[in-house]
Coordinates of C-alpha atoms in Angstrom, one line a residue:
M1 CA 0.0 0.0 0.0
T2 CA 1.5 3.3 -1.0
P3 CA 1.5 6.4 1.2
R4 CA -1.1 8.0 -1.0
Q5 CA -3.4 5.0 -0.6
R6 CA -2.9 5.0 3.2
W7 CA -3.9 8.6 3.4
T8 CA -6.9 8.1 1.1
L9 CA -8.1 5.1 3.1
A10 CA -7.5 6.8 6.5
L11 CA -9.1 10.1 5.6
T12 CA -12.1 8.7 3.8
S13 CA -12.7 6.2 6.6
V14 CA -12.6 8.9 9.2
A15 CA -15.0 11.1 7.1
S16 CA -17.4 8.2 6.8
L17 CA -17.1 7.5 10.5
M18 CA -18.0 11.0 11.4
V19 CA -21.1 11.2 9.3
G20 CA -22.0 7.7 10.2
L21 CA -21.8 8.5 13.9
D22 CA -24.5 11.1 13.5
A23 CA -26.9 8.5 12.1
L24 CA -26.8 6.6 15.4
V25 CA -25.2 8.9 18.0
V26 CA -28.7 10.2 18.8
A27 CA -29.9 6.6 19.7
T28 CA -29.0 6.8 23.4
A29 CA -29.9 10.5 23.5
L30 CA -33.4 10.0 22.2
N31 CA -34.9 9.5 25.7
T32 CA -33.2 12.6 27.0
I33 CA -34.2 14.7 23.9
R34 CA -37.8 13.4 24.4
T35 CA -37.9 14.8 27.9
R36 CA -35.8 17.9 27.5
L37 CA -37.4 19.2 24.3
H38 CA -40.9 17.7 25.0
A39 CA -40.7 15.7 21.8
S40 CA -43.4 13.2 20.7
M41 CA -42.6 9.8 19.3
A42 CA -43.2 11.1 15.8
E43 CA -40.8 14.0 16.4
L44 CA -38.2 11.6 17.8
E45 CA -38.5 9.6 14.6
W46 CA -37.9 12.7 12.6
T47 CA -34.7 13.5 14.4
V48 CA -33.4 10.3 12.8
N49 CA -35.5 10.3 9.6
A50 CA -34.8 13.9 8.6
Y51 CA -31.2 13.0 8.4
S52 CA -31.9 9.8 6.4
L53 CA -34.4 11.6 4.1
A54 CA -32.0 14.3 3.0
F55 CA -29.2 11.7 2.7
A56 CA -31.2 9.4 0.5
V57 CA -32.8 12.1 -1.7
L58 CA -29.5 13.8 -2.5
L59 CA -27.1 10.8 -2.8
L60 CA -27.4 10.2 -6.6
T61 CA -27.2 13.8 -7.3
A62 CA -24.1 14.2 -5.1
A63 CA -22.5 11.2 -6.8
V64 CA -23.0 12.7 -10.2
I65 CA -21.6 16.1 -9.0
G66 CA -18.6 14.3 -7.6
D67 CA -17.9 12.5 -10.9
R68 CA -18.1 15.8 -12.8
L69 CA -16.5 18.3 -10.4
G70 CA -14.1 15.9 -8.6
R71 CA -14.7 13.5 -5.8
R72 CA -12.1 15.0 -3.5
R73 CA -13.6 18.4 -3.9
T74 CA -17.1 17.1 -3.3
L75 CA -15.9 15.2 -0.2
A76 CA -14.4 18.4 1.3
A77 CA -17.5 20.4 0.4
G78 CA -19.7 17.8 2.1
L79 CA -17.6 17.8 5.2
T80 CA -18.0 21.6 5.4
V81 CA -21.8 21.5 5.1
F82 CA -21.9 18.7 7.7
T83 CA -19.7 20.5 10.2
L84 CA -21.7 23.7 10.0
A85 CA -24.9 21.8 10.3
S86 CA -23.6 20.0 13.4
A87 CA -23.0 23.4 15.0
A88 CA -26.6 24.3 14.2
C89 CA -27.9 21.1 15.8
A90 CA -26.0 21.9 19.0
L91 CA -27.6 25.4 19.0
A92 CA -31.1 24.2 18.3
P93 CA -33.6 25.9 20.7
G94 CA -36.4 23.4 20.0
I95 CA -37.2 20.1 18.3
G96 CA -38.3 21.7 15.1
F97 CA -35.0 23.6 14.6
L98 CA -33.1 20.4 15.5
I99 CA -35.0 18.4 12.9
A100 CA -34.2 21.0 10.2
A101 CA -30.5 21.1 11.1
R102 CA -30.4 17.3 11.0
A103 CA -31.8 17.5 7.4
V104 CA -28.9 19.8 6.5
Q105 CA -26.5 17.3 8.1
G106 CA -28.0 14.6 5.9
A107 CA -27.3 16.8 2.8
G108 CA -23.7 17.0 3.8
S109 CA -23.5 13.3 4.4
A110 CA -24.9 12.6 1.0
M111 CA -21.9 14.4 -0.5
V112 CA -19.4 12.6 1.7
M113 CA -20.4 8.9 1.5
P114 CA -20.4 8.3 -2.3
A115 CA -17.3 10.4 -2.7
A116 CA -15.5 8.5 0.0
M117 CA -16.3 5.1 -1.4
A118 CA -15.5 6.2 -5.0
L119 CA -12.1 7.6 -3.9
I120 CA -11.2 4.3 -2.4
G121 CA -12.4 2.4 -5.5
A122 CA -10.3 4.7 -7.7
A123 CA -7.2 4.5 -5.4
F124 CA -7.0 0.7 -5.0
E125 CA -6.6 -2.0 -7.7
P126 CA -9.4 -4.6 -7.7
R127 CA -7.1 -7.2 -6.1
Q128 CA -6.6 -4.8 -3.1
R129 CA -10.1 -3.5 -2.9
G130 CA -11.6 -6.2 -0.7
A131 CA -9.0 -5.7 2.0
A132 CA -9.4 -1.9 1.7
M133 CA -13.1 -2.2 2.0
G134 CA -12.7 -4.4 5.0
I135 CA -10.7 -1.7 6.8
F136 CA -13.1 1.0 5.6
G137 CA -16.1 -1.1 6.8
G138 CA -14.4 -1.7 10.1
I139 CA -13.6 2.0 10.8
T140 CA -17.0 3.1 9.4
G141 CA -18.5 0.4 11.7
L142 CA -17.1 2.3 14.7
A143 CA -20.1 4.5 14.1
I144 CA -22.3 1.6 15.2
L145 CA -19.8 0.8 18.0
G146 CA -19.2 4.4 19.1
G147 CA -22.5 6.0 18.3
P148 CA -24.6 4.6 21.2
V149 CA -21.6 4.7 23.7
L150 CA -20.5 8.1 22.8
G151 CA -24.0 9.5 22.8
G152 CA -24.7 7.9 26.2
A153 CA -21.4 9.2 27.7
I154 CA -22.0 12.7 26.5
V155 CA -25.7 12.8 27.5
Q156 CA -24.9 11.5 31.0
G157 CA -21.7 13.4 31.6
A158 CA -22.4 16.7 29.9
A159 CA -25.4 17.7 27.8
W160 CA -27.0 16.2 24.7
Q161 CA -25.9 19.1 22.5
W162 CA -22.3 18.0 22.8
I163 CA -23.0 14.9 20.6
F164 CA -23.1 17.5 17.8
W165 CA -20.4 20.0 19.0
L166 CA -17.9 17.1 18.8
N167 CA -18.1 17.1 15.0
V168 CA -16.9 20.7 14.7
P169 CA -13.1 20.3 15.6
I170 CA -12.9 17.0 13.8
G171 CA -14.4 18.5 10.6
A172 CA -12.0 21.6 10.9
L173 CA -9.0 19.2 10.9
L174 CA -10.3 16.8 8.3
I175 CA -11.2 19.2 5.5
P176 CA -7.7 20.6 4.9
A177 CA -6.2 17.1 5.2
V178 CA -8.5 15.8 2.5
L179 CA -7.6 18.6 0.1
R180 CA -3.9 18.1 0.7
R181 CA -3.4 14.4 1.0
V182 CA -6.1 12.7 -1.2
A183 CA -5.6 12.6 -5.0
E184 CA -8.5 14.0 -7.1
S185 CA -10.5 11.6 -9.3
H186 CA -13.4 12.0 -11.7
G187 CA -16.0 9.9 -13.3
P188 CA -17.0 10.1 -17.0
I189 CA -17.8 13.7 -18.0
A190 CA -21.2 13.8 -19.7
E191 CA -23.9 16.4 -20.3
P192 CA -26.0 17.1 -17.2
D193 CA -29.1 14.8 -17.0
L194 CA -31.4 17.3 -15.4
P195 CA -34.6 15.3 -16.0
G196 CA -32.9 12.3 -14.5
L197 CA -31.8 14.3 -11.4
L198 CA -35.4 15.7 -10.9
L199 CA -37.1 12.3 -11.4
S200 CA -34.8 10.4 -9.2
G201 CA -34.8 13.0 -6.4
A202 CA -38.6 13.4 -6.4
G203 CA -39.1 9.6 -6.6
V204 CA -36.7 8.9 -3.7
L205 CA -38.2 11.8 -1.7
A206 CA -41.7 10.4 -2.1
V207 CA -40.8 6.8 -1.2
V208 CA -38.8 7.8 1.9
W209 CA -41.5 10.3 3.0
G210 CA -44.1 7.6 2.6
L211 CA -42.0 5.2 4.7
V212 CA -41.4 7.8 7.4
R213 CA -45.1 8.9 7.6
A214 CA -46.4 5.3 7.6
G215 CA -45.1 4.9 11.2
E216 CA -47.1 8.0 12.2
I217 CA -50.4 7.7 10.3
G218 CA -50.5 4.1 9.3
W219 CA -49.7 2.1 6.2
G220 CA -53.3 2.3 4.9
A221 CA -53.6 6.1 5.1
T222 CA -54.2 8.0 1.9
E223 CA -51.0 10.0 2.3
T224 CA -48.9 6.9 2.8
I225 CA -50.4 5.1 -0.2
F226 CA -50.2 8.2 -2.4
T227 CA -46.6 8.9 -1.7
L228 CA -45.4 5.3 -2.0
V229 CA -47.2 4.7 -5.2
G230 CA -46.3 8.1 -6.6
G231 CA -42.7 7.6 -5.7
G232 CA -42.7 4.2 -7.4
L233 CA -44.1 5.7 -10.5
L234 CA -41.6 8.5 -10.5
L235 CA -38.7 6.0 -10.2
A236 CA -40.2 4.0 -13.0
L237 CA -40.3 7.1 -15.2
F238 CA -36.7 7.8 -14.1
A239 CA -35.7 4.3 -15.3
G240 CA -37.5 4.7 -18.6
W241 CA -35.9 8.1 -19.2
E242 CA -32.4 6.7 -18.4
L243 CA -32.9 4.0 -20.9
R244 CA -33.7 6.5 -23.7
T245 CA -31.5 9.5 -23.0
P246 CA -28.1 9.6 -24.7
A247 CA -26.3 10.8 -21.5
P248 CA -27.9 9.0 -18.6
M249 CA -26.8 9.8 -15.0
V250 CA -27.4 6.1 -14.2
P251 CA -26.7 3.6 -17.0
M252 CA -29.5 1.2 -16.4
R253 CA -27.5 -1.7 -17.8
I254 CA -25.7 -1.7 -14.5
F255 CA -28.7 -3.4 -12.9
A256 CA -28.5 -6.3 -15.4
D257 CA -25.5 -7.5 -13.4
R258 CA -26.9 -10.0 -10.9
V259 CA -24.1 -9.5 -8.4
F260 CA -24.7 -5.7 -8.3
S261 CA -28.4 -5.9 -8.0
S262 CA -28.5 -8.6 -5.3
A263 CA -25.7 -7.1 -3.2
N264 CA -27.6 -3.8 -3.2
L265 CA -30.8 -5.5 -2.2
A266 CA -29.1 -7.5 0.5
S267 CA -27.5 -4.3 1.9
L268 CA -30.8 -2.4 1.9
L269 CA -32.4 -5.1 4.0
Q270 CA -29.4 -5.4 6.2
T271 CA -29.5 -1.7 6.9
A272 CA -33.2 -1.8 7.5
S273 CA -32.7 -4.5 10.1
I274 CA -29.8 -2.6 11.8
F275 CA -31.4 0.8 12.0
G276 CA -34.7 -0.6 13.2
T277 CA -32.9 -2.5 16.0
A278 CA -30.6 0.4 16.9
F279 CA -33.6 2.8 17.1
F280 CA -35.3 0.8 19.9
F281 CA -32.5 -1.2 21.6
A282 CA -31.1 1.7 23.6
Q283 CA -34.6 2.9 24.5
Y284 CA -35.4 -0.6 25.7
L285 CA -32.4 -0.7 27.9
Q286 CA -33.3 2.7 29.4
A287 CA -37.1 2.6 29.6
G288 CA -37.4 -1.2 30.0
L289 CA -34.4 -2.1 32.1
H290 CA -33.8 1.3 33.8
E291 CA -30.2 1.7 32.6
G292 CA -28.7 5.2 32.3
P293 CA -27.7 6.6 28.9
L294 CA -24.0 5.7 29.3
D295 CA -24.7 2.3 30.7
S296 CA -27.1 1.5 27.9
G297 CA -24.5 2.5 25.3
L298 CA -21.9 0.3 27.0
R299 CA -24.3 -2.6 27.2
L300 CA -24.7 -2.5 23.4
L301 CA -20.9 -3.2 23.0
P302 CA -21.3 -7.0 22.6
W303 CA -23.4 -6.2 19.5
T304 CA -21.4 -3.3 18.1
A305 CA -17.8 -3.9 19.0
T306 CA -17.5 -7.0 16.8
L307 CA -17.7 -4.9 13.7
F308 CA -14.4 -3.2 14.3
V309 CA -12.7 -6.5 14.9
V310 CA -14.3 -8.9 12.4
A311 CA -15.0 -6.6 9.4
P312 CA -11.3 -6.2 8.4
I313 CA -10.7 -9.9 8.8
A314 CA -13.7 -10.7 6.6
G315 CA -12.7 -8.1 4.0
A316 CA -9.2 -9.6 3.7
R317 CA -10.8 -13.0 2.8
I318 CA -13.3 -11.9 0.2
N319 CA -11.1 -12.8 -2.8
R320 CA -10.5 -16.2 -1.3
I321 CA -14.0 -17.1 -0.2
G322 CA -16.2 -15.0 -2.5
E323 CA -18.8 -12.4 -1.7
R324 CA -21.9 -14.6 -1.8
P325 CA -21.0 -17.0 1.1
L326 CA -20.0 -14.0 3.3
I327 CA -23.2 -12.0 2.6
V328 CA -25.5 -15.0 3.1
A329 CA -23.7 -16.4 6.2
G330 CA -23.4 -13.0 7.8
L331 CA -27.0 -12.0 7.3
L332 CA -28.2 -15.4 8.5
G333 CA -26.1 -14.9 11.6
Q334 CA -27.6 -11.5 12.2
A335 CA -31.1 -12.9 11.7
L336 CA -30.5 -15.6 14.2
G337 CA -29.0 -13.2 16.7
F338 CA -32.0 -10.8 16.4
G339 CA -34.5 -13.6 16.7
W340 CA -32.7 -14.9 19.8
I341 CA -32.8 -11.3 21.3
A342 CA -36.5 -11.2 20.7
L343 CA -37.0 -14.5 22.6
A344 CA -34.7 -13.4 25.4
A345 CA -36.2 -9.9 25.9
G346 CA -37.6 -9.6 29.4
S347 CA -35.2 -12.1 30.9
G348 CA -32.6 -9.6 32.0
Y349 CA -29.5 -8.2 30.3
A350 CA -27.3 -11.3 30.7
A351 CA -29.6 -13.3 28.4
L352 CA -29.0 -10.7 25.6
I353 CA -25.2 -10.9 25.5
A354 CA -24.7 -14.1 23.4
P355 CA -27.3 -13.2 20.7
M356 CA -25.8 -9.7 20.5
V357 CA -22.4 -11.1 19.7
L358 CA -23.9 -13.4 17.1
A359 CA -25.7 -10.5 15.4
G360 CA -22.6 -8.4 15.5
V361 CA -20.4 -11.0 13.9
G362 CA -23.0 -11.5 11.2
V363 CA -23.2 -7.8 10.1
S364 CA -19.3 -7.6 10.4
V365 CA -19.0 -10.4 7.8
A366 CA -21.8 -9.3 5.5
M367 CA -21.1 -5.5 5.3
P368 CA -17.6 -5.5 3.6
A369 CA -18.6 -8.3 1.3
A370 CA -21.7 -6.4 0.1
Q371 CA -19.6 -3.2 -0.5
S372 CA -16.9 -5.1 -2.4
A373 CA -19.5 -6.9 -4.5
V374 CA -21.2 -3.6 -5.5
L375 CA -17.9 -1.9 -6.5
G376 CA -16.5 -5.0 -8.1
A377 CA -19.5 -5.5 -10.3
V378 CA -18.9 -2.3 -12.4
A379 CA -16.1 -1.0 -14.5
P380 CA -13.8 1.7 -12.9
Q381 CA -15.5 4.6 -14.6
A382 CA -18.9 3.6 -13.0
I383 CA -17.6 3.4 -9.4
G384 CA -19.0 6.8 -8.5
T385 CA -22.5 5.9 -9.8
A386 CA -22.3 2.5 -8.1
S387 CA -21.4 4.1 -4.8
G388 CA -24.2 6.5 -5.0
L389 CA -26.8 3.8 -5.8
Y390 CA -25.4 1.6 -3.0
N391 CA -25.7 4.4 -0.4
T392 CA -29.1 5.4 -1.6
G393 CA -30.3 1.9 -1.1
R394 CA -28.8 1.9 2.4
Q395 CA -30.7 5.1 3.3
L396 CA -33.9 3.8 1.9
G397 CA -33.3 0.7 4.0
G398 CA -32.7 2.7 7.1
A399 CA -36.0 4.6 6.7
L400 CA -37.8 1.4 5.9
G401 CA -36.5 -0.3 9.0
I402 CA -37.4 2.5 11.4
A403 CA -40.8 2.9 9.8
V404 CA -41.6 -0.8 10.0
V405 CA -40.4 -1.5 13.5
S406 CA -41.9 1.7 14.8
A407 CA -45.3 0.6 13.5
V408 CA -44.8 -2.9 15.0
F409 CA -43.7 -1.4 18.4
A410 CA -46.7 0.9 18.5
A411 CA -49.0 -2.0 17.7
N412 CA -47.6 -4.3 20.4
G413 CA -46.3 -2.0 23.2
S414 CA -45.8 1.6 24.5
Y415 CA -43.8 3.6 27.0
A416 CA -46.5 3.3 29.6
S417 CA -44.5 0.7 31.7
P418 CA -41.3 -1.4 31.5
A419 CA -43.5 -4.4 30.6
A420 CA -45.2 -2.5 27.8
V421 CA -41.8 -1.4 26.4
T422 CA -40.5 -5.0 26.5
D423 CA -43.6 -6.2 24.6
G424 CA -43.1 -3.7 21.9
F425 CA -39.4 -4.2 21.7
R426 CA -39.8 -8.0 21.4
A427 CA -42.1 -7.7 18.4
A428 CA -40.0 -5.0 16.8
I429 CA -36.7 -7.1 17.0
A430 CA -38.5 -10.1 15.6
V431 CA -39.3 -8.1 12.5
S432 CA -35.7 -7.0 12.3
A433 CA -34.7 -10.7 12.3
A434 CA -37.1 -11.3 9.4
L435 CA -35.6 -8.4 7.4
S436 CA -32.1 -9.9 7.9
A437 CA -33.3 -13.3 6.7
A438 CA -34.8 -11.7 3.6
G439 CA -31.4 -10.0 3.0
A440 CA -29.7 -13.4 3.2
L441 CA -32.1 -14.7 0.5
A442 CA -31.3 -11.7 -1.7
G443 CA -27.6 -12.4 -1.2
L444 CA -27.9 -15.9 -2.7
A445 CA -28.0 -14.3 -6.2
A446 CA -24.5 -12.8 -5.7
R447 CA -22.5 -15.4 -7.5
R448 CA -19.1 -16.2 -6.2
R449 CA -16.3 -14.0 -7.7
I450 CA -12.9 -15.5 -8.4
T451 CA -9.9 -13.4 -9.2
V452 CA -8.4 -14.0 -12.7
A453 CA -6.3 -12.1 -15.2
P454 CA -7.2 -8.4 -15.9
R455 CA -9.6 -7.6 -18.7
V456 CA -11.7 -4.6 -19.8
N457 CA -15.4 -4.7 -19.7
S458 CA -18.4 -2.4 -20.1
V459 CA -20.2 -0.5 -17.3
S460 CA -22.5 -3.4 -16.6
A461 CA -19.8 -6.0 -16.7
P462 CA -17.7 -7.2 -13.8
A463 CA -14.6 -5.3 -12.7
P464 CA -11.4 -5.6 -14.8
D465 CA -9.9 -8.4 -12.8
V466 CA -12.9 -10.6 -11.9
T467 CA -15.4 -12.9 -13.5
T468 CA -18.4 -14.7 -12.2
V469 CA -19.1 -18.4 -12.1

C-alpha cells in the first residue's frame, strides 16, 4: 500500500465514520431529547429520519456532481456542510430547529459517502479493494460501535448538545487534510441529465416520505399510499428516461449484473434491520431495564464492538471465499441473533449478550462483502455511480427499517411501563430478524467471484480483474 493509498483510506474512513456516527449517535440521546425538548414519538423519529431523508434524496445527485467536479472536492464540500450543520444542531432551541438542522446534516453526508467510497475504489486496484473495503467497513462500523456509547457518555456526563459539537473540531481538521493528501479523481464527463436528477430526487423523496409517515399515520392512510405509489411511478419514469436519454446519469444496464443488484438489495435489507434495531435497543435498555444513557451504550458493545474486529478480517478473505458466502452467512447470523434477542427480551440483560455477539459478527461479515460486491461488479468509470446507488439503497433501508419496526412497536407496546416497552421491543426485533433473513435470501444471487487475469469490460460487466461463475 502506497503512502497516498494509506492517506486516502484513512481520511475517507474517518470522514465516513464522522457522518455515520450522527446517524446513530442520537440513539442513546433520544430518551433525553424526548424529555428535555418535550418531543413526541413522531418528532423523535424525525430527528433520525430527517437526516436519512435528505441523505437518501441527494445521494445520486451528489455522486453525479462528484464525478463531474471531482470526488475529493465534493468530499471536502460535504464535510464543510456537515460540520456547519452540526453546530446548528447543537444550538437548536427546540425540536423543530433540531429536525431542520439534521436534514442539512444529511445533505452534507450525501456528498461525503459516495465520494469516500468512490475515492477508495479509484485508489485501489481490484485485487486490493476487498482488504481496503474491510478496513473501511471496520472503521466506518465504529459509528455503530461508538454512536450509542459516545451518545450515552455525553448525555450522561455533559449535555446532549455535545454529541453535535464534537463534529466541529474534527471537521475543521479533516477538511484541509483531505484537500492536501487525497488525489483527485473524476468519473465520466457527460452532459447534465437534469430530467434524471429531478425524477430520481422526487421519486426517492416520495418513497422515503411515505415510509417515514407510515409509522405515524398508518400504512393504509391515503397520504402513505399516495406517496409510496407516486414515488414508485416517478422512479419507473426515471428508469424509462435513463434507458432512452443519450447521456444518462445512471446507465440502467448496471442493474443487469446480478451481483450488483442482489448485493444492493441485501445491503438495503441489512441496513433496515440494523437501523430498526438500533432505534429501539437503547430505548429498551433505558425505559425497559432502567439503565442510564452511558450504561445503555456500554451494554450495546457485545453487538457493536464486533464490527471493528471482524470486518477487516472478513474483508481480507473476500477474494479467497467470495462475496456470496459471506453475505449469506453474515445475514443469517444477524437474523438468528436478532431472533434470539426477541426471545430473550424480558429475561434480563445477561440473556442478551450471546445473541448480540452473534448478530454483531453477522453484520461484520456481510457488510464489507456487500460493499466489495457492488464496487467490483462495475467498470472503474462507473464506481461513483455504483457508490451513489449503494448508499441510496442503504438510506432507503434505514428509513424502511425505522418505519416498519416503529409501527410494530406501537401495535404491540408503549412507553407506559417497562413491561409494555418490553412487549413492543420483542415484536420489533422479531421483525428486524425477518428483514435480515430476507437479506440473506437476496444475497444468494450474488454469485461467487474469483480473481483472474485483468480484462476490460463495459459498465454493466464485472470489474477488470474478476469474472463470475
